[in-house]
Coordinates of C-alpha atoms in Angstrom, one line a residue:
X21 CA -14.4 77.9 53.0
X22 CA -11.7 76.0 51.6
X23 CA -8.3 76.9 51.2
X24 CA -8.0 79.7 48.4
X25 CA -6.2 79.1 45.8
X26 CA -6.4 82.5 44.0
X27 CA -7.0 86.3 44.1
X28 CA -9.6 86.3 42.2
X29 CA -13.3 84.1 42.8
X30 CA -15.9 84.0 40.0
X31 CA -19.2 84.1 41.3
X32 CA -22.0 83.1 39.2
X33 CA -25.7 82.7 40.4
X34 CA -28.4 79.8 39.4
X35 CA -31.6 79.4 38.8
X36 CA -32.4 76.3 36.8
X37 CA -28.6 75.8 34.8
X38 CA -28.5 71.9 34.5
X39 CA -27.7 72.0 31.3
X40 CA -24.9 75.0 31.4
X41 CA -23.3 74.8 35.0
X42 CA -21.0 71.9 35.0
X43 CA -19.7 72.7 31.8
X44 CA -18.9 76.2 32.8
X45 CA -17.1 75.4 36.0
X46 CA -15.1 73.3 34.0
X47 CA -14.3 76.1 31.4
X48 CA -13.2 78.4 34.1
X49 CA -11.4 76.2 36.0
X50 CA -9.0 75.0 32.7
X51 CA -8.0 78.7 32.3
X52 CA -4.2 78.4 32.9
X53 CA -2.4 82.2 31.9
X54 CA -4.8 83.2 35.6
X55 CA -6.2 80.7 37.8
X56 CA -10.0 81.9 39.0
X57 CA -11.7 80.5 41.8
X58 CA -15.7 80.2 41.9
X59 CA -18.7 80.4 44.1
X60 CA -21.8 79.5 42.6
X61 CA -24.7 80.7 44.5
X62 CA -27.8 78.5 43.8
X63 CA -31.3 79.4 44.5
X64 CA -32.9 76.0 45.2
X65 CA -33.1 75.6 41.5
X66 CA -35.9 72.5 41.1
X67 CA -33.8 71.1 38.1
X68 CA -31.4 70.2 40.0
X69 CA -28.4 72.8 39.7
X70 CA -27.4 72.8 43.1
X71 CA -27.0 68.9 43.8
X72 CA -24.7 68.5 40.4
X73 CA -22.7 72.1 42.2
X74 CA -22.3 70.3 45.1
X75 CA -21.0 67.1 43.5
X76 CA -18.6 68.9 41.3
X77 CA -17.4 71.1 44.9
X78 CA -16.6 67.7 46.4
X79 CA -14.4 66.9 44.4
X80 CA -12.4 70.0 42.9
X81 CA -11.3 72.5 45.9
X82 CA -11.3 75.8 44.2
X83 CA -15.6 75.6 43.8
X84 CA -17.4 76.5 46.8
X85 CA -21.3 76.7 46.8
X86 CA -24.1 78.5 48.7
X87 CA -27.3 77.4 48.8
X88 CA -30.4 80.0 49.2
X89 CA -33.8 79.0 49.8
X90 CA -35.6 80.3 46.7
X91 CA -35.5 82.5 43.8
X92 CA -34.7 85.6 46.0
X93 CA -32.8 88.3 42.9
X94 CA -29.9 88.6 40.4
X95 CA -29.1 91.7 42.9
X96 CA -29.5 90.0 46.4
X97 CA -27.4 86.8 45.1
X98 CA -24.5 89.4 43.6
X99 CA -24.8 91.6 47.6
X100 CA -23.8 87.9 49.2
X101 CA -21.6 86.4 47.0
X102 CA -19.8 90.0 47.2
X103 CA -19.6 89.9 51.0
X104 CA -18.2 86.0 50.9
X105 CA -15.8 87.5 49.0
X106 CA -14.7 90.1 51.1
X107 CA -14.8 87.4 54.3
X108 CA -12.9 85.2 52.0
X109 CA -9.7 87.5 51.4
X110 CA -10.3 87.9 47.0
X111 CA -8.8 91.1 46.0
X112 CA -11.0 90.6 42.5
X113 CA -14.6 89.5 42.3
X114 CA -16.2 88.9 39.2
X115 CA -20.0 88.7 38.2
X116 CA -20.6 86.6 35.4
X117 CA -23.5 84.2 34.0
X118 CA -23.6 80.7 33.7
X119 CA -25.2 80.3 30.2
X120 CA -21.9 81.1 28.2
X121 CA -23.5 84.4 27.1
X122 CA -20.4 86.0 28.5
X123 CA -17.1 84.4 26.9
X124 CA -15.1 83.0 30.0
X125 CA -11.9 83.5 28.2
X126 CA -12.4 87.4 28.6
X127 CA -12.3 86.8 32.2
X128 CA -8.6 87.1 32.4
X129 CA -8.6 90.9 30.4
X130 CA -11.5 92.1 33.1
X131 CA -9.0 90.7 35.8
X132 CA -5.7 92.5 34.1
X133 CA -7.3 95.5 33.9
X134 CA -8.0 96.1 37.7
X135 CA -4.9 94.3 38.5
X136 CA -2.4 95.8 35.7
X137 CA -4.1 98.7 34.2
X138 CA -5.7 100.7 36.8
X139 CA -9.3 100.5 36.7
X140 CA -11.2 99.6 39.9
X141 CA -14.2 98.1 37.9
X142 CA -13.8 96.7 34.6
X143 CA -17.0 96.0 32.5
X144 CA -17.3 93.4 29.8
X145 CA -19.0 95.6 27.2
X146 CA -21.1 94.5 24.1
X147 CA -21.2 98.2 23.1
X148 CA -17.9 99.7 23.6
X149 CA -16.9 98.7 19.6
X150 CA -20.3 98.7 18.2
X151 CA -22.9 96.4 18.5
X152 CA -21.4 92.8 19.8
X153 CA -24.6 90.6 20.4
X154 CA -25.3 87.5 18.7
X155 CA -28.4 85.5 18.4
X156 CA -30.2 87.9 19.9
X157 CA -33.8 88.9 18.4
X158 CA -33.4 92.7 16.7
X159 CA -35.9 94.2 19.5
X160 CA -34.0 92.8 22.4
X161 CA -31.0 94.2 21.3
X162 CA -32.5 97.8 20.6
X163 CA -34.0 97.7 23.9
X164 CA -30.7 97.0 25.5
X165 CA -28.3 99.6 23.4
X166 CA -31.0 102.1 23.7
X167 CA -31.3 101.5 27.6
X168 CA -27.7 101.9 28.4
X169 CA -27.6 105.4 26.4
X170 CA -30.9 106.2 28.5
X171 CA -29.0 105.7 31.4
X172 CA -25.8 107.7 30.2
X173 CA -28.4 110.5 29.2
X174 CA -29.9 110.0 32.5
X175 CA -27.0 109.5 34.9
X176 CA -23.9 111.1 33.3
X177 CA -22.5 107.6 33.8
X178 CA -19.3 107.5 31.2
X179 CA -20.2 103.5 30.6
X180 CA -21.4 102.3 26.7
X181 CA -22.5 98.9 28.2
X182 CA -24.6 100.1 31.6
X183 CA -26.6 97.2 32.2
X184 CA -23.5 94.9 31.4
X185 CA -23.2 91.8 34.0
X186 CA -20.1 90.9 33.4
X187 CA -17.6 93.2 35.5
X188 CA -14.9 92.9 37.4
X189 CA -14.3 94.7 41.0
X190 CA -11.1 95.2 42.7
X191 CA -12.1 94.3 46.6
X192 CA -11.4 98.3 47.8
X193 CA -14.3 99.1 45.7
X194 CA -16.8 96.4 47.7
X195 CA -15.2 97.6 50.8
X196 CA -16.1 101.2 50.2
X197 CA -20.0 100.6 49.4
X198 CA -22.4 99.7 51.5
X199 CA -23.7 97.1 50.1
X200 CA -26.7 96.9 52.4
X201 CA -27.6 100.2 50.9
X202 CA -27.8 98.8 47.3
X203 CA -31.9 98.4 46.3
X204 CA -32.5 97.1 43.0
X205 CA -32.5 93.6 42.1
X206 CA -32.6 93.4 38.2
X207 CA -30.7 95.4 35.6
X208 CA -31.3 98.3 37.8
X209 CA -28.5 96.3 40.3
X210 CA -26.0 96.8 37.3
X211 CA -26.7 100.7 36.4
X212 CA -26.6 100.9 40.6
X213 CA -23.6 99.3 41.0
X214 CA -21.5 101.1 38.3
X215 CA -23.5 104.7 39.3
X216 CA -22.0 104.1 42.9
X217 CA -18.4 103.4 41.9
X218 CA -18.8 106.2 39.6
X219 CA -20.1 108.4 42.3
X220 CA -17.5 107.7 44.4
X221 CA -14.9 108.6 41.7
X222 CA -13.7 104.7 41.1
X223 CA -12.2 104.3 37.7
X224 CA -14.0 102.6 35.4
X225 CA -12.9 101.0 32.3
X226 CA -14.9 98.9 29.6
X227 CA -13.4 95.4 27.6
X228 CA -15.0 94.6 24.6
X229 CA -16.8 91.4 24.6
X230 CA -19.0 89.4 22.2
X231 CA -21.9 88.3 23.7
X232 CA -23.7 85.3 22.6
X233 CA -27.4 84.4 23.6
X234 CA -27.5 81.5 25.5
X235 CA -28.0 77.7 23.6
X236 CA -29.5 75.7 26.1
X237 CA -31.7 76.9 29.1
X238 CA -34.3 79.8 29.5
X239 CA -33.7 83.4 29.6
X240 CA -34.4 85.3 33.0
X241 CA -35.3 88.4 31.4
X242 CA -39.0 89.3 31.6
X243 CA -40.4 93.0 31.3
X244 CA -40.3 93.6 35.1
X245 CA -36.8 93.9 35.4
X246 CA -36.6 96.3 32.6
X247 CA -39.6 98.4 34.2
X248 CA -37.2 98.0 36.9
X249 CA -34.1 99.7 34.9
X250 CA -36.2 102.6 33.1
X251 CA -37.7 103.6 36.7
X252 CA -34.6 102.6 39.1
X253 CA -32.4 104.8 36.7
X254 CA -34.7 108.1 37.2
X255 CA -35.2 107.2 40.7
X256 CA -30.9 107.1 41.5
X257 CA -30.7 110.2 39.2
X258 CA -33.3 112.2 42.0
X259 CA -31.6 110.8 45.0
X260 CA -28.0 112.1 44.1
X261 CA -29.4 115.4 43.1
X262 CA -32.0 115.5 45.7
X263 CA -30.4 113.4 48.4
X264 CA -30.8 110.3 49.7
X265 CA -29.4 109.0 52.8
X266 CA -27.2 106.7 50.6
X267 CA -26.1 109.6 48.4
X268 CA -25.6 112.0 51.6
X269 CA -23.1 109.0 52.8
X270 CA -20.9 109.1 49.3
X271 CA -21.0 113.0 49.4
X272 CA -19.7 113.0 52.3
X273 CA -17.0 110.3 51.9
X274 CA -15.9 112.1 48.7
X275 CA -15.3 115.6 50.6
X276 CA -13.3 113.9 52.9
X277 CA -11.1 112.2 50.1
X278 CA -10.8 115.3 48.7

């Protein structure tokens, strides 16, 4: 680790983002009203991603880089680059993608409103005002605006944008999960994280975003990981009912708050 700069660490995981990741750590790092440190968390990408991280992390002190040894999950790469983060003494961690889907600008409203306003997770929402997508094909976006109100339906999660990757946590949050505990891997690692912190009576507030399909690269989305949201969602839904042992855990961490 190098020394930290800031409060607040960006992570952002790779798979195959020559042609966005430079380009993006350069964005983030020009932000000047908040500066934002980063942690790119490569999984061996073949095209190279992680040699041009690590040449860009020699020179420029506030990028650090971890290396994985394969194409291991969206989920797992968020569970380690949220426990660096907690090593590393960040009192905000961000998720966000490298493809300039999510504007890197709004970074500094997701950070003011768990540092000024009093939310403990801030979301990026594309559907807090309406629908805020562009570029992408009309039955993607259904499929995503009608999977988040499935999971509000579902969950009783107060959250327009469920599946949103583009949040903000304030570190007590982290500290209070167990993260070990967390299952899903896809966009069922979103509604999971944001069902926890609601569960465990975290305030949650959305910050309305635009969100622009990427220009240069290939999507990660395929029809596995939104299997994995319709079922993941029904399946979290039965364990807090039903109790699980992860569920029994937050019950009994909320009686003792209260």
């Amino acid at each position: 680790m190098k020394n930290m700069k800031s409060d607040s660490v960006v992570i952002i995981p790779t798979y195959n983002e020559k042609e966005n990741i430079e380009k993006m750590i350069e964005t983030v790092l020009a932000i000047e009203e908040h500066q934002f440190d980063l942690l790119i968390i490569d999984d061996n990408s073949p095209d190279g991603t992680g040699d041009i991280v690590d040449a860009v992390a020699a020179c420029e002190e506030r990028v650090n880089v971890l290396h994985r040894t394969g194409k291991l999950g969206l989920g797992t790469a968020y569970i380690t680059g949220f426990k660096w983060a907690l090593e590393n003494g960040y009192q905000y961690v961000i998720e966000m993608d490298a493809d300039f889907s999510h504007p890197p600008r709004k970074l500094l409203e997701l950070q003011d409103a768990c540092a000024n306003q009093g939310a403990h997770v801030a979301v990026g929402s594309r559907y807090l005002t309406g629908v805020n997508v562009v570029n992408w094909p009309m039955g993607r976006v259904l499929m995503s605006y009608y999977a988040s109100a499935y999971v509000r339906i579902v969950t009783g999660l107060k959250v327009r944008d469920t599946t949103a990757g583009f949040v903000c946590y304030r570190r007590e949050v982290l500290e209070a999960m167990d993260l070990d505990a967390i299952e899903f891997k896809g966009y069922a690692f979103q509604i999971e994280m944001k069902f926890t912190a609601y569960r465990m009576g975290f305030t949650i507030q959305e910050v309305p975003i635009v969100f622009v399909n990427r220009v240069l690269g290939t999507s990660k989305m395929n029809s596995s990981i939104f299997g994995e949201a319709v079922f993941g969602v029904m399946k979290l839904r039965f364990e807090a009912i039903f109790g699980s042992k992860k569920f029994k855990r937050l019950n009994k961490q909320l009686q003792a708050n209260n």
